[in-house]
Amino acid sequence: MRADKTVRMADAAARATEIAAAVLDGRMDEARQSFNAEVLAAFTDEVRLDGLAAVTGLVGAFEGFGEGEPFVRRIGDHTVVDIPLRYCATRPAR
């Protein structure tokens, strides 16, 4: 028996992009409107800031959304959206 991989959320890419933009811009009141109780409890401002700092340390500052369309798929009961992002990778001075 094959698992059904059909994405049933027609606007998943647009919704995910809006939420990602709100999180990256610090508009958490807006982003939290889409969160379920589990995400609301786990994704605190401290977790957000720690995550952004870790990514910035690895690949530089966020510059914007990348080229190409978001890729939408299902994993189990979840709709997953990969969104292309651009970062400014900087090298430390030697």
Backbone as numpy.savetxt, mean C-alpha at the origin, in Angstrom:
# Nx Ny Nz CAx CAy CAz Cx Cy Cz
-9.35 -30.03 -7.52 -10.19 -28.86 -7.52 -9.30 -27.61 -7.52
-9.53 -26.71 -8.46 -8.76 -25.46 -8.55 -9.45 -24.38 -7.74
-8.64 -23.56 -7.09 -9.19 -22.44 -6.33 -9.69 -21.36 -7.28
-10.77 -20.74 -6.91 -11.33 -19.64 -7.70 -10.49 -18.39 -7.45
-9.82 -17.89 -8.47 -8.96 -16.71 -8.35 -9.64 -15.45 -8.88
-10.93 -15.53 -9.15 -11.66 -14.40 -9.72 -11.71 -13.24 -8.72
-11.34 -12.07 -9.16 -11.44 -10.87 -8.33 -12.83 -10.31 -8.51
-13.56 -10.20 -7.43 -14.93 -9.74 -7.50 -15.10 -8.27 -7.14
-14.04 -7.61 -6.80 -14.09 -6.20 -6.43 -13.62 -5.38 -7.64
-14.57 -4.90 -8.42 -14.26 -4.23 -9.69 -13.39 -2.99 -9.51
-13.52 -2.30 -8.40 -12.78 -1.06 -8.19 -11.59 -1.23 -7.24
-11.08 -2.45 -7.12 -10.01 -2.73 -6.16 -8.76 -1.89 -6.42
-8.34 -1.75 -7.66 -7.12 -0.99 -7.96 -7.28 0.47 -7.57
-8.39 1.06 -7.92 -8.62 2.47 -7.58 -8.71 2.67 -6.07
-9.43 1.78 -5.41 -9.56 1.90 -3.94 -8.22 1.74 -3.26
-7.44 0.75 -3.68 -6.13 0.52 -3.06 -5.20 1.71 -3.29
-5.24 2.28 -4.48 -4.40 3.44 -4.79 -4.79 4.63 -3.93
-6.08 4.84 -3.75 -6.54 5.95 -2.90 -6.10 5.76 -1.45
-6.21 4.52 -0.96 -5.80 4.25 0.42 -4.28 4.43 0.57
-3.51 3.90 -0.38 -2.05 4.05 -0.33 -1.65 5.51 -0.36
-2.29 6.30 -1.21 -1.97 7.73 -1.28 -2.28 8.41 0.05
-3.39 8.07 0.65 -3.75 8.67 1.94 -2.73 8.30 3.01
-2.32 7.03 3.06 -1.33 6.58 4.05 0.00 7.28 3.83
0.45 7.34 2.58 1.74 7.96 2.28 1.73 9.47 2.53
0.56 10.10 2.34 0.42 11.54 2.58 0.14 11.88 4.04
-0.06 10.86 4.87 -0.36 11.11 6.28 -1.81 11.45 6.55
-2.69 11.20 5.60 -4.12 11.46 5.78 -4.78 10.21 6.37
-4.40 9.90 7.59 -4.81 8.65 8.20 -6.30 8.60 8.54
-6.91 9.73 8.87 -8.36 9.71 9.12 -9.09 9.23 7.88
-8.65 9.67 6.72 -9.24 9.24 5.45 -8.95 7.76 5.18
-7.72 7.35 5.37 -7.34 5.96 5.11 -8.08 5.01 6.04
-8.20 5.38 7.30 -8.82 4.49 8.29 -10.29 4.19 7.99
-10.94 4.99 7.20 -12.33 4.72 6.85 -12.49 3.40 6.10
-11.42 2.93 5.47 -11.46 1.68 4.71 -10.94 0.48 5.50
-10.44 0.70 6.71 -9.84 -0.37 7.49 -10.89 -1.16 8.26
-10.67 -2.47 8.38 -11.53 -3.26 9.26 -10.97 -3.16 10.68
-11.65 -3.77 11.64 -11.25 -3.64 13.05 -9.85 -4.16 13.30
-9.47 -5.25 12.63 -8.15 -5.83 12.83 -7.06 -4.88 12.37
-7.24 -4.27 11.21 -6.24 -3.32 10.69 -6.22 -2.06 11.54
-7.38 -1.58 11.95 -7.44 -0.40 12.81 -6.62 -0.60 14.09
-6.72 -1.79 14.67 -5.99 -2.07 15.91 -4.49 -2.21 15.68
-4.09 -2.78 14.54 -2.68 -3.09 14.30 -1.90 -1.97 13.63
-2.54 -1.21 12.76 -1.82 -0.21 11.95 -1.89 1.15 12.62
-1.14 1.28 13.72 -1.10 2.52 14.49 -0.23 3.55 13.78
-0.28 4.77 14.26 0.59 5.81 13.71 2.06 5.44 13.88
2.40 4.81 15.01 3.78 4.40 15.25 4.22 3.34 14.24
3.35 2.37 13.97 3.66 1.33 12.99 3.85 1.96 11.61
2.96 2.89 11.25 3.06 3.58 9.96 4.40 4.30 9.83
4.75 5.09 10.83 5.99 5.87 10.78 7.22 4.96 10.76
7.20 3.89 11.55 8.32 2.94 11.54 8.47 2.30 10.16
7.35 1.92 9.55 7.39 1.32 8.22 7.91 2.27 7.16
7.42 3.51 7.20 7.89 4.50 6.23 9.37 4.78 6.40
9.84 4.84 7.65 11.27 5.09 7.91 12.12 3.92 7.40
11.64 2.70 7.61 12.39 1.53 7.14 12.49 1.51 5.62
11.40 1.79 4.94 11.42 1.81 3.47 12.32 2.93 2.97
12.22 4.10 3.58 13.07 5.22 3.18 14.54 4.87 3.37
14.86 4.18 4.44 16.24 3.77 4.68 16.75 2.78 3.63
15.86 1.98 3.09 16.25 0.98 2.10 16.31 1.52 0.68
15.32 2.33 0.29 15.21 2.73 -1.12 15.09 4.24 -1.33
15.21 5.03 -0.29 15.15 6.47 -0.44 13.74 7.01 -0.26
13.60 8.28 -0.53 12.33 8.98 -0.33 11.31 8.60 -1.39
10.06 8.55 -0.98 8.96 8.27 -1.90 8.83 9.43 -2.88
8.78 9.11 -4.17 8.66 10.15 -5.20 7.30 10.18 -5.85
6.56 9.11 -5.79 5.24 9.08 -6.41 4.89 7.70 -6.91
3.76 7.62 -7.57 3.31 6.36 -8.12 4.09 6.07 -9.40
4.45 4.81 -9.58 5.23 4.39 -10.73 4.38 4.23 -11.97
5.06 3.93 -13.06 4.37 3.70 -14.33 3.70 2.33 -14.29
2.69 2.19 -15.08 1.99 0.91 -15.14 0.77 0.90 -14.24
-0.05 -0.07 -14.50 -1.30 -0.21 -13.77 -1.09 -1.11 -12.54
-1.85 -0.87 -11.48 -1.81 -1.80 -10.35 -2.23 -3.20 -10.81
-1.64 -4.21 -10.18 -1.95 -5.61 -10.50 -2.86 -6.16 -9.40
-4.04 -6.63 -9.78 -5.05 -7.09 -8.82 -5.19 -8.61 -8.94
-5.24 -9.27 -7.79 -5.44 -10.72 -7.77 -6.06 -11.12 -6.43
-6.52 -12.34 -6.38 -7.04 -12.89 -5.13 -6.04 -13.86 -4.54
-5.91 -13.80 -3.23 -5.16 -14.80 -2.47 -6.09 -15.24 -1.36
-6.57 -16.46 -1.46 -7.56 -16.94 -0.50 -8.81 -16.10 -0.57
-9.23 -15.58 0.56 -10.43 -14.74 0.62 -10.11 -13.27 0.40
-8.86 -12.95 0.15 -8.43 -11.55 0.09 -8.15 -11.09 -1.34
-8.50 -9.85 -1.62 -8.11 -9.20 -2.86 -6.81 -8.46 -2.58
-5.79 -8.72 -3.38 -4.46 -8.13 -3.18 -4.16 -7.25 -4.39
-3.64 -6.05 -4.12 -3.31 -5.11 -5.20 -1.85 -4.69 -5.05
-1.05 -4.95 -6.08 0.33 -4.48 -6.14 0.32 -3.15 -6.89
0.82 -2.10 -6.23 0.81 -0.76 -6.81 2.24 -0.35 -7.10
2.56 0.01 -8.36 3.92 0.47 -8.65 4.19 1.81 -7.96
5.31 1.88 -7.26 5.73 3.11 -6.57 7.14 3.47 -7.00
7.45 4.76 -6.93 8.80 5.25 -7.27 9.46 5.81 -6.02
10.72 5.45 -5.84 11.52 5.96 -4.72 12.84 6.48 -5.25
13.41 7.41 -4.54 14.69 7.99 -4.93 15.77 7.27 -4.13
16.38 6.27 -4.73 17.44 5.55 -4.05 18.68 6.43 -3.99
19.16 6.64 -2.80 20.36 7.46 -2.63 21.46 6.58 -2.05
22.67 6.85 -2.46 23.81 6.11 -1.96 24.51 6.97 -0.90
24.95 6.32 0.17 25.69 7.09 1.19 27.02 7.61 0.63
27.43 8.75 1.12 28.71 9.33 0.68 29.85 8.42 1.16
30.88 8.31 0.33 32.04 7.47 0.70 33.23 8.33 0.99
